XYZ file of C-alpha atoms in Angstrom:
572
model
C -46.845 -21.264 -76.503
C -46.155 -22.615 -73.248
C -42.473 -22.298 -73.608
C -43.387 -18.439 -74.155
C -45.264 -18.592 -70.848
C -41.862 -19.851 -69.467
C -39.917 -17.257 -70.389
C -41.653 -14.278 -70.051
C -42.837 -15.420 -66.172
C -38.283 -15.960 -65.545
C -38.118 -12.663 -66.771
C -40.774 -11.188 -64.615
C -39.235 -13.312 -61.237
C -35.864 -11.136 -62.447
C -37.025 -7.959 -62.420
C -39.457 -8.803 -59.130
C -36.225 -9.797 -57.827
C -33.598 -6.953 -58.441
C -36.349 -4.569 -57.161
C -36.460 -6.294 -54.232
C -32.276 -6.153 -53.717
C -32.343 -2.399 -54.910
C -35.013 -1.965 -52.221
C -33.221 -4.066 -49.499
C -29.752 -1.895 -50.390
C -31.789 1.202 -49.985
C -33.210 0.235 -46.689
C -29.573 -0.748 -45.447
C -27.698 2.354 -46.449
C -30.581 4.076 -44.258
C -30.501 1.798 -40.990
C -26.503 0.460 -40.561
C -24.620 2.853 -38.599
C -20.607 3.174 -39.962
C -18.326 3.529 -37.091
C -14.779 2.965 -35.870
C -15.395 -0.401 -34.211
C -17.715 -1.884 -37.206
C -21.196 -1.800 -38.699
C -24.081 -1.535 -36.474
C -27.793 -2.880 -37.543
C -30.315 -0.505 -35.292
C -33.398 -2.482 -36.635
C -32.015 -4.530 -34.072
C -32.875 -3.998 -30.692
C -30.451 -4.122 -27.857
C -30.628 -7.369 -25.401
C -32.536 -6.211 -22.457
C -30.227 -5.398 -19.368
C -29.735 -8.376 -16.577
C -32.112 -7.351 -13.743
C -30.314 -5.118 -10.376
C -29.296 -7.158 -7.857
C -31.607 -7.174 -4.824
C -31.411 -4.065 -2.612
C -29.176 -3.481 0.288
C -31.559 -3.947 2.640
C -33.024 -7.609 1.441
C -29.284 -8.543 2.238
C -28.722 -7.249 5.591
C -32.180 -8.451 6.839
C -31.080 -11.519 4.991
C -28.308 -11.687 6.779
C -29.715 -10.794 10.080
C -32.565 -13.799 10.286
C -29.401 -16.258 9.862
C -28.594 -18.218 13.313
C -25.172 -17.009 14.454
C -22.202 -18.412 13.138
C -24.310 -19.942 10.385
C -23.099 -19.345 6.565
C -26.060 -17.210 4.718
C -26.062 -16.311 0.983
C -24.615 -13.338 -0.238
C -24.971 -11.314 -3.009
C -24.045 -11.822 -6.343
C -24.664 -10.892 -9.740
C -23.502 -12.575 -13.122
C -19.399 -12.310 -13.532
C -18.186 -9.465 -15.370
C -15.394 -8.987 -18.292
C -11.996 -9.297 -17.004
C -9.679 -6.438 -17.609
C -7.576 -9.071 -19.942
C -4.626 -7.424 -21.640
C -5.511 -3.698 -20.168
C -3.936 -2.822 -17.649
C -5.707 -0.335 -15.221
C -3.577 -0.230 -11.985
C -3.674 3.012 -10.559
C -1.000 4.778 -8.328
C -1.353 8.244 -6.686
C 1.010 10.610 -9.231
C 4.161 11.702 -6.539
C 7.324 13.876 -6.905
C 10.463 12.485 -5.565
C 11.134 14.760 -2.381
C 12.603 18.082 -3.125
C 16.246 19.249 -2.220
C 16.253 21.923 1.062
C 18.155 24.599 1.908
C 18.958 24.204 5.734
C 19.147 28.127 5.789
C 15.724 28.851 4.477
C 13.602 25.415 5.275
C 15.774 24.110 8.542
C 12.834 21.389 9.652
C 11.399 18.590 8.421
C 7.924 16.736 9.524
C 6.618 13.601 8.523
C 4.501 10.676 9.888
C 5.688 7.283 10.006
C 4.836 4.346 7.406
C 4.877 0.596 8.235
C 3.079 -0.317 5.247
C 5.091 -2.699 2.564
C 2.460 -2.587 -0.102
C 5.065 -1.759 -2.699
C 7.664 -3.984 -1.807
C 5.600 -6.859 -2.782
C 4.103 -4.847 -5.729
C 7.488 -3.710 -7.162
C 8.518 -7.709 -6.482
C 5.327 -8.683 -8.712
C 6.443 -6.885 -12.220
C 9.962 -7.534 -11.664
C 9.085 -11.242 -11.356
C 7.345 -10.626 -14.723
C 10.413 -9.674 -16.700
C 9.611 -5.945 -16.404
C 10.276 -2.299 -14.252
C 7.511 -1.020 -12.319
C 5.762 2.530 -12.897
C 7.949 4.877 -10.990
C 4.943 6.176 -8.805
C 4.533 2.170 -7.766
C 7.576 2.845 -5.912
C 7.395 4.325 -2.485
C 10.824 3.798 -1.083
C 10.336 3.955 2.366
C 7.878 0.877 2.021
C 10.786 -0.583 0.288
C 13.206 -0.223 3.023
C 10.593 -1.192 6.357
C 9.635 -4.242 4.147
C 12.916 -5.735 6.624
C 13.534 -6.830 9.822
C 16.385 -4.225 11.309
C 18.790 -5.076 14.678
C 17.482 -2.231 16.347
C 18.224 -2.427 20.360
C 14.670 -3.094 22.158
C 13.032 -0.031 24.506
C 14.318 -0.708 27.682
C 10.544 -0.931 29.477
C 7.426 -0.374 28.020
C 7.137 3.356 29.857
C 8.675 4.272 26.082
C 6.901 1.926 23.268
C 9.891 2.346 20.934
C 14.017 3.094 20.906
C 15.650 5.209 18.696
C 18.745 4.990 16.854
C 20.872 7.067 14.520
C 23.866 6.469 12.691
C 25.527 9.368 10.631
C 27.483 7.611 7.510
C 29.172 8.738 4.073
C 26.775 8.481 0.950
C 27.125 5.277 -0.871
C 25.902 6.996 -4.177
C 27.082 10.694 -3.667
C 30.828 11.597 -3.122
C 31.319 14.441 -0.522
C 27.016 13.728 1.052
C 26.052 11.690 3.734
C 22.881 9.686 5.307
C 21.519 10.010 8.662
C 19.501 7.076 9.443
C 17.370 6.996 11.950
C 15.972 3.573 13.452
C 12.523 3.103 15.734
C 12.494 -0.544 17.368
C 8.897 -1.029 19.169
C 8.692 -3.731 21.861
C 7.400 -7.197 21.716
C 4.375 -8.730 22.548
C 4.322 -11.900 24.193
C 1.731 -14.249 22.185
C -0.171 -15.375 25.874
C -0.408 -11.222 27.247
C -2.156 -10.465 23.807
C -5.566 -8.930 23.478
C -8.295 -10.228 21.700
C -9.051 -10.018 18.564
C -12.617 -8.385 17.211
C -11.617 -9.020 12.705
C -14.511 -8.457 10.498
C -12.970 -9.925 7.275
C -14.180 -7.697 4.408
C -13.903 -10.122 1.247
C -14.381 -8.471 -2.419
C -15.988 -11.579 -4.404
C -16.914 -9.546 -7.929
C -16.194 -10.702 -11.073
C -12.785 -9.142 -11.344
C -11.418 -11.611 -8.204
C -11.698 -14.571 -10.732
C -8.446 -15.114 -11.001
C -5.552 -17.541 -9.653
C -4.024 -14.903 -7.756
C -6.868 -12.961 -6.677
C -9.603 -14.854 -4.861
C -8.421 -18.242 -4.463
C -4.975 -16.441 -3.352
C -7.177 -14.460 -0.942
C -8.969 -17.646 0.466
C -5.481 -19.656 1.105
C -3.642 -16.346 2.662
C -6.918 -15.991 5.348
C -6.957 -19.886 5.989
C -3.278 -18.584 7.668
C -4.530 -15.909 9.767
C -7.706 -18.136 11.181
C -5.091 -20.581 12.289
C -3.403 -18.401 14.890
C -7.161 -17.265 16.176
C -8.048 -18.890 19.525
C -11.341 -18.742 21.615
C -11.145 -15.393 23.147
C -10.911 -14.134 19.927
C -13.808 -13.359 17.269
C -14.226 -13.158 13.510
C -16.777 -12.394 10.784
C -17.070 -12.916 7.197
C -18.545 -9.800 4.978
C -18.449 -10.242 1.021
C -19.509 -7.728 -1.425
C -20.100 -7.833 -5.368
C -22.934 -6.170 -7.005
C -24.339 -5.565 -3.478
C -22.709 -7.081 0.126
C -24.129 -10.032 2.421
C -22.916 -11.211 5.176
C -21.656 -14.663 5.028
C -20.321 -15.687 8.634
C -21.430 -13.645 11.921
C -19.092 -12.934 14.555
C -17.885 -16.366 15.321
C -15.111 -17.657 18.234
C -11.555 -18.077 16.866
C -11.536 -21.295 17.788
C -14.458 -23.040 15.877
C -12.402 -23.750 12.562
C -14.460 -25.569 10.481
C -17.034 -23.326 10.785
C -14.486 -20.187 9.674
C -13.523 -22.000 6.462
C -16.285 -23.483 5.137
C -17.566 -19.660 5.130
C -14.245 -18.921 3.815
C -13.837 -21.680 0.884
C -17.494 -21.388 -0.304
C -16.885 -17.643 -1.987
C -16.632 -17.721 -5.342
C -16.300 -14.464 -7.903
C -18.663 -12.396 -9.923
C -20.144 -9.649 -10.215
C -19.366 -5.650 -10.023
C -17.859 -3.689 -7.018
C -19.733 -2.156 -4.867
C -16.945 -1.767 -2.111
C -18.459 1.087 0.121
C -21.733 -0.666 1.059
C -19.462 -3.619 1.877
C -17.288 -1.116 4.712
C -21.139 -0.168 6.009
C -21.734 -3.978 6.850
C -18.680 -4.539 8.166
C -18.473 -1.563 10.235
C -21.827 -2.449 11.612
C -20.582 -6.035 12.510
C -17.277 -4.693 14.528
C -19.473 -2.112 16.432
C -21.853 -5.023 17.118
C -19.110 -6.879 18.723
C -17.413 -3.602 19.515
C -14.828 -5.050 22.599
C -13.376 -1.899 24.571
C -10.307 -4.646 25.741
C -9.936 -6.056 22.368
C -8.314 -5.222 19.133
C -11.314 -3.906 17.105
C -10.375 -3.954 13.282
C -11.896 -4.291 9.920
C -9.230 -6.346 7.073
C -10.452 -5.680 3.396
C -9.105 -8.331 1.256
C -9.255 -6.893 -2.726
C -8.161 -5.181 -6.131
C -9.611 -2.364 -5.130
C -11.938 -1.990 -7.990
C -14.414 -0.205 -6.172
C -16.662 0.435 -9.088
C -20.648 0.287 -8.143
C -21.635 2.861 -5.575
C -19.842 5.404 -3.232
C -16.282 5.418 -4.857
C -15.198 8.930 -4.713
C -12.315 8.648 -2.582
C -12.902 11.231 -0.676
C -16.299 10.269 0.634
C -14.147 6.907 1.454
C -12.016 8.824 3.317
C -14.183 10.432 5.409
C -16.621 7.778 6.178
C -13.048 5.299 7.325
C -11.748 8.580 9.341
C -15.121 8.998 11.723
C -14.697 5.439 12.070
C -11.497 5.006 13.381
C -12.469 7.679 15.992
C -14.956 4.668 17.235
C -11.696 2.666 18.212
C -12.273 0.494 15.012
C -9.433 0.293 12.523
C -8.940 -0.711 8.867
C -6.297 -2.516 7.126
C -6.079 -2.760 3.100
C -4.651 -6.892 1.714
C -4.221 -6.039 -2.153
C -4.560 -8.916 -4.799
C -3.648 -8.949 -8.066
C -2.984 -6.760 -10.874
C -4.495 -5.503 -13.943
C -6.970 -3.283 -12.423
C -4.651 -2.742 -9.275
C -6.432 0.108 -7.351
C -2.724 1.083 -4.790
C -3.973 4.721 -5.090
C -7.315 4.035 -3.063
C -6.016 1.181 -0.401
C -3.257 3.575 0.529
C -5.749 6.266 1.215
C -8.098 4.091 3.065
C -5.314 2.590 4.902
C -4.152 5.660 6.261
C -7.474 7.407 7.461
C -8.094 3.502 8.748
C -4.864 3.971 11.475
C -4.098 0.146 9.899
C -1.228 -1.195 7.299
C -1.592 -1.772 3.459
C -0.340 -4.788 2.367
C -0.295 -6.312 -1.052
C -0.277 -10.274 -1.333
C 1.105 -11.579 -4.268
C 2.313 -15.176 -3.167
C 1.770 -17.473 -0.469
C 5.033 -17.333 1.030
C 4.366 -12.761 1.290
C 0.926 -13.927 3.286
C 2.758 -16.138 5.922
C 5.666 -13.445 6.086
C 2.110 -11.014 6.747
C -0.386 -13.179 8.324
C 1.873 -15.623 10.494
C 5.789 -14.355 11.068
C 4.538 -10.895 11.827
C 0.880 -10.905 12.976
C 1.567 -9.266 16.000
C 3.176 -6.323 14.074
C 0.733 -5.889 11.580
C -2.274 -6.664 14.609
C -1.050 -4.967 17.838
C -0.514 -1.058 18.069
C 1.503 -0.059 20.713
C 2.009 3.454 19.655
C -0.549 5.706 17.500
C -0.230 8.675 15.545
C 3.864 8.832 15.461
C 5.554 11.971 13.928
C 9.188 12.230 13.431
C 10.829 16.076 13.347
C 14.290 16.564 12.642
C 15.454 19.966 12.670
C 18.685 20.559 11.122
C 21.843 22.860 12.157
C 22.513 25.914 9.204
C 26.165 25.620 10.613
C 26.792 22.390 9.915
C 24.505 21.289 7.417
C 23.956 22.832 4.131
C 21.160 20.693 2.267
C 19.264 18.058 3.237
C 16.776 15.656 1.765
C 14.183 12.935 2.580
C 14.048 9.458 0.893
C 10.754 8.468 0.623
C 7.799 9.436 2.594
C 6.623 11.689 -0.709
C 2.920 10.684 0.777
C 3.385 11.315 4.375
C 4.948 14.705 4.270
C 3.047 16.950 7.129
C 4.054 21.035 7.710
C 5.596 22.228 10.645
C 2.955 22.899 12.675
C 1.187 19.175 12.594
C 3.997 18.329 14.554
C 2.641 19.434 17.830
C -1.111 19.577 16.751
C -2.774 16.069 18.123
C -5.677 16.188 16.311
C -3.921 15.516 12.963
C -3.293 11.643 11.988
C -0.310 9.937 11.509
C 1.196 6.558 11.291
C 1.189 3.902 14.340
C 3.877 1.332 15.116
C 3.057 -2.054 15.512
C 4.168 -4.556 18.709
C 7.868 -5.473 16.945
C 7.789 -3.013 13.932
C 11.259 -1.469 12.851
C 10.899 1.722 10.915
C 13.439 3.348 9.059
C 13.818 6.725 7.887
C 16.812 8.184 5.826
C 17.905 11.696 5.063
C 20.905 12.978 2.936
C 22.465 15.691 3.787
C 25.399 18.151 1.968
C 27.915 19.535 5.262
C 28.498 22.869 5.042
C 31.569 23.686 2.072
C 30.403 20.312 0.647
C 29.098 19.876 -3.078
C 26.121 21.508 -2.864
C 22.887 21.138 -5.496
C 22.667 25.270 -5.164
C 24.828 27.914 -4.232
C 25.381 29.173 -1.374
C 24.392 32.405 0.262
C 26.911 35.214 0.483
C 25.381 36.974 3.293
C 25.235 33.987 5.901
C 26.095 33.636 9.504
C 27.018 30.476 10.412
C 29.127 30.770 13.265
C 27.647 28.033 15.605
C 26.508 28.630 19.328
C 29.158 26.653 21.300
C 26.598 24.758 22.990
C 25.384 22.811 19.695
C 28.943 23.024 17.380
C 29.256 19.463 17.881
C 25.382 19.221 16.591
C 24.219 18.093 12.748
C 20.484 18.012 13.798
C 18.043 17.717 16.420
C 15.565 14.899 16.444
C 12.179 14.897 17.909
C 9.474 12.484 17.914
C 5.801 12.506 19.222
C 3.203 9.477 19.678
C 0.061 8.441 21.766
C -0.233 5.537 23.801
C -3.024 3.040 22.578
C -6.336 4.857 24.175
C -4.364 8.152 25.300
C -5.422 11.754 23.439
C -2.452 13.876 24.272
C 0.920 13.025 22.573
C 4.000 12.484 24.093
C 7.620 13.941 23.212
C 11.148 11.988 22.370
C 14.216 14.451 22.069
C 17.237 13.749 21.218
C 20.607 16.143 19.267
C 22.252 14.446 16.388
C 26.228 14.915 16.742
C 29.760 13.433 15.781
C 29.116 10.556 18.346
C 26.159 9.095 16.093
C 29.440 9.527 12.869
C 31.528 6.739 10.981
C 33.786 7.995 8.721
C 33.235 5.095 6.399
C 30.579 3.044 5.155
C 31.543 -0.177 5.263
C 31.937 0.596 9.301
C 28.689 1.577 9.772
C 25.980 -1.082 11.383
C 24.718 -3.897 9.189
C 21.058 -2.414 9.367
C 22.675 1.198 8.161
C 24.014 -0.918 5.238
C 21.224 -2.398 4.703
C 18.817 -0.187 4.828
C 21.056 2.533 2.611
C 21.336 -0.093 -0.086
C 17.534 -0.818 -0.397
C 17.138 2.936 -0.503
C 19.606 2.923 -3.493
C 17.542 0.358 -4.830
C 14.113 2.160 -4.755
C 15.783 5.566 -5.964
C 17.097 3.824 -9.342
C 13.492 2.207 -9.778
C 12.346 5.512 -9.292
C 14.576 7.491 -11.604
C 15.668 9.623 -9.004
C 18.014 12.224 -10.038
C 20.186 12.553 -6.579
C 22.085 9.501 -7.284
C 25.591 10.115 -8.996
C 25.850 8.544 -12.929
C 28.015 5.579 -11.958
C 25.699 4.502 -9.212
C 23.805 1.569 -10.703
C 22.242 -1.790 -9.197
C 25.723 -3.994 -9.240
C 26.453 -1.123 -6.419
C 23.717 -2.001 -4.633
C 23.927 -5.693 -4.738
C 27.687 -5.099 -3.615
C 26.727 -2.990 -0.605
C 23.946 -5.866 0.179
C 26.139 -8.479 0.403
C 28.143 -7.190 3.257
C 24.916 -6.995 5.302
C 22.661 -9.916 4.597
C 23.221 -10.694 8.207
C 21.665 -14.050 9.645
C 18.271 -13.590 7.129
C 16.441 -16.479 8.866
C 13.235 -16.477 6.467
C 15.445 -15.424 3.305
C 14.449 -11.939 2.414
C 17.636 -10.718 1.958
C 18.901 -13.328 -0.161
C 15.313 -12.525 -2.417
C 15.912 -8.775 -2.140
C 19.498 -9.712 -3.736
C 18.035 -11.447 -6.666
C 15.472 -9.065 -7.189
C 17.941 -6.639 -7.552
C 19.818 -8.441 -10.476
C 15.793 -9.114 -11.674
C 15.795 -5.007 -11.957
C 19.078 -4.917 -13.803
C 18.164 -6.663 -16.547
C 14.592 -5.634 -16.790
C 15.821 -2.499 -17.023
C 16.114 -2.996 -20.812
C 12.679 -3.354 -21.043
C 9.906 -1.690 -21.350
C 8.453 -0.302 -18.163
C 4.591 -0.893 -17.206
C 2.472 1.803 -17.362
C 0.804 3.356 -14.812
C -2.941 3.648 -15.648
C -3.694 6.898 -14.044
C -1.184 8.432 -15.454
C -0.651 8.369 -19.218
C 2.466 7.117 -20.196
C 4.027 7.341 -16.948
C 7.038 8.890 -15.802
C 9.578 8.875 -18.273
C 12.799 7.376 -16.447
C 15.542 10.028 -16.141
């Protein structure tokens, strides 16, 4: 009997329990959700979010009720992912500048560029066994990354000299280059102004890396050592909101600088416009009519919590610098590289964009040429060239695809342009086709080109205007191109011509340029190097050299992708 009882209660546990399990299936086909990534539960509820970090406000009264020069808390919220294996860097999408017919489009305008963002940039992926995007490329960056032998200005009536040399093509049979060379005039360190920095220091989560952050922290420790005590500096972070971390403090009180400086660490998102609004307010604070008044971001870029629509950036940087308070751009890192945006703000800013990718770039930036990248001596500079139908045929810029201007900016001084720092050389190169050359089109039938016999002897005319630091109305350079400014060989032109035609050769075959003839190839540039390496005190040349090899064989590899656009330009 009571083995009965067994049995028949097992057999009622087994059905008890396969109801249950048919039951439990049931319920489970009805609440797991089937998608690409895996299987969902919704019974289960999502993990509440982390709670916002505290207002804007709380900070900057925060930050206000801290005795000066004192280091206050800033803002920070828990870190966030790091971009890992994608990689997000973002460039603005540009065309390599067009061919022009001197008969139809006889002038060309442009604004200057002293920036040398890409140089660095372009040095980071070929350092990493592989080619850069072509739209990471901006040639003319390339080529001002150097140090030229450009005579000084005679006085300082005229900030800058000029200088052209007319030379055959290295990489085009039957073309030639016109370079043209801007030397400004020194500084001497003791008749300096002073300096007014707000240091603008992006501390987020996507900083926490070895050459982010801590790179940022040991490239500043360089600037604060060439600060003295008529100078004055603040410290603004931002991550999920911004804080001020150091009020405007005299260059000379060190320790005080960098323990504000060495106590950031990273996390947190970006919110990188309500960072600029502190900053700003701190530079007007300690706005200095006699000083140097100038905001440095250091950062990705990754503006990613708050205003980051560029062109509310824009705008906001642009009224700014109409205060007398200018922005420069330091770039860090890669991954989630944001070049597009710190070339923009950079530009409306009137200050340089820089990208920092090793020590030794942020004492070539911060130490050997402070001055340069500190000290305007001329603002808003606009070259014009305007070439002669009789003895030019084509013509073409290298570079400056994102400082093009039309015709009529050229004498209109309320549009920006570049500014030229105390010591900066900048470069600018133009191939040309002379008329019964080989020409990219073909040419007219119905054309006059019998030349006025005042200007026969004349390829082009060159024109330049710039303002004075604190001046509103430009001023005007003029000078004719002719068969004076002419070698009839390469190898005799100046060791800056050489120079500066075989980093352009450089850029254009990163670039996949198609102006460059088939044979042309980066053993021709390395060639043409050599003969001007010159005395190369700090060693640039001798990098720029192996760098070049570097491209040669990366060449074979596959090139990075540029995040903003797709798969990139295919190289032609």
């Amino acid at each position: 009997m009571l083995r009965n009882t067994q049995r028949i209660s097992f057999m009622l546990c087994a059905l008890l329990l396969a109801s249950c399990a048919q039951s439990s299936q049931s319920a489970n086909d009805d609440e797991i959700i089937v998608t690409g990534q895996g299987r969902t539960d919704s019974s289960i509820s999502p993990p509440s979010p982390p709670p916002p970090p505290p207002p804007y406000p709380v900070q900057l009264e925060a930050s206000r009720r801290a005795p000066a020069g004192a280091i206050a808390p800033y803002a920070q919220t828990a870190p966030q992912p790091m971009p890992g294996d994608v990689d997000r860097d973002q460039y603005e999408d540009t065309d390599t500048n067009p061919i022009h017919l001197v008969s139809e489009d006889p002038v060309s305008t442009f604004s200057i560029d002293v920036d040398t963002a890409s140089y660095s940039n372009v040095r980071r992926f070929l350092n990493e066994g592989r080619l850069p995007p072509a739209d990471a490329v901006r040639t003319e960056e390339l080529i001002n990354y150097f140090r030229y032998d450009y005579p000084l200005p005679r006085d300082r009536s005229q900030p800058f000299s000029s200088n052209v040399t007319v030379a055959p093509s290295p990489w085009a049979e039957g073309r030639q280059l016109v370079h043209i060379g801007l030397q400004g005039y020194n500084i001497v360190p003791r008749e300096r102004p002073p300096l007014n920095l707000v240091l603008l220091l992006d501390v987020s989560g996507s900083m926490n890396a070895p050459n982010k952050l801590p790179l940022l922290q040991q490239s500043f420790r360089l600037l604060i050592d060439q600060l003295n005590a008529r100078d004055r500096v603040a410290i603004v972070v931002y991550a999920g909101a911004a804080g001020t971390v150091l009020e405007p403090t005299p260059g000379n009180e060190r320790g005080r600088i960098l323990a504000a400086l060495d106590s950031l660490t990273p996390g947190g998102s970006t919110a990188g416009a309500e960072g600029l609004r502190q900053a700003y307010a701190l530079a007007e604070q300690n706005f200095n009519r006699n000083s140097v008044n100038r905001v440095i971001i250091g950062t990705d870029g990754d503006f990613n919590v708050g205003i980051n629509d560029p062109e509310q950036l824009q705008d906001f940087i642009s009224r700014k610098r109409e205060t007398g308070i200018y922005l420069s751009v330091f770039g860090f890192g890669g991954g989630n590289y944001n070049d597009a945006l710190m070339q923009r703000l950079a530009q409306n800013g009137n200050g340089v964009a820089t990208y920092i990718d090793t020590v030794n770039e942020a004492r070539r930036v911060l130490r050997d040429e402070m001055a340069s990248n500190m000290f305007s001596i001329a603002n808003d500079v606009k070259i014009q060239v305007e070439f002669n139908p009789a003895r030019v045929a084509e013509y073409r810029l290298i570079g400056y695809e994102t400082r093009m201007l039309r015709r009529e900016d050229f004498n209109n001084d309320a549009v920006d342009a570049g500014e030229i720092g105390s010591g900066h050389s900048v470069t600018a190169i133009y191939e040309i086709t002379p008329v019964g050359g080989p020409t990219f089109t073909e040419p007219l039938r119905y054309q006059d080109r019998a030349p006025a016999p005042s200007t026969a002897s004349e390829l082009a005319f060159l024109r330049i205007r710039y303002k004075l630091p604190g001046e509103d109305t430009s001023r005007l350079i003029e000078r004719p191109i002719t068969n004076a400014d002419a070698v009839a060989d390469i190898a005799r032109a100046s060791e800056s011509t050489r120079w500066a035609a075989a980093v352009a050769g450089y850029g254009q075959l990163l670039r996949g340029d198609t102006y460059l003839a088939r044979g042309f190839g980066y053993d021709d540039v390395i060639r043409l190097a050599q003969t001007a390496r010159g005395t190369d005190e700090f060693g640039w040349r001798a990098e720029f050299i192996q760098l070049a090899r570097a491209a040669e064989t990366a060449a074979a590899l596959p090139t990075a992708q540029n995040a903003g656009g797709g798969e990139g330009r295919p190289r032609r």
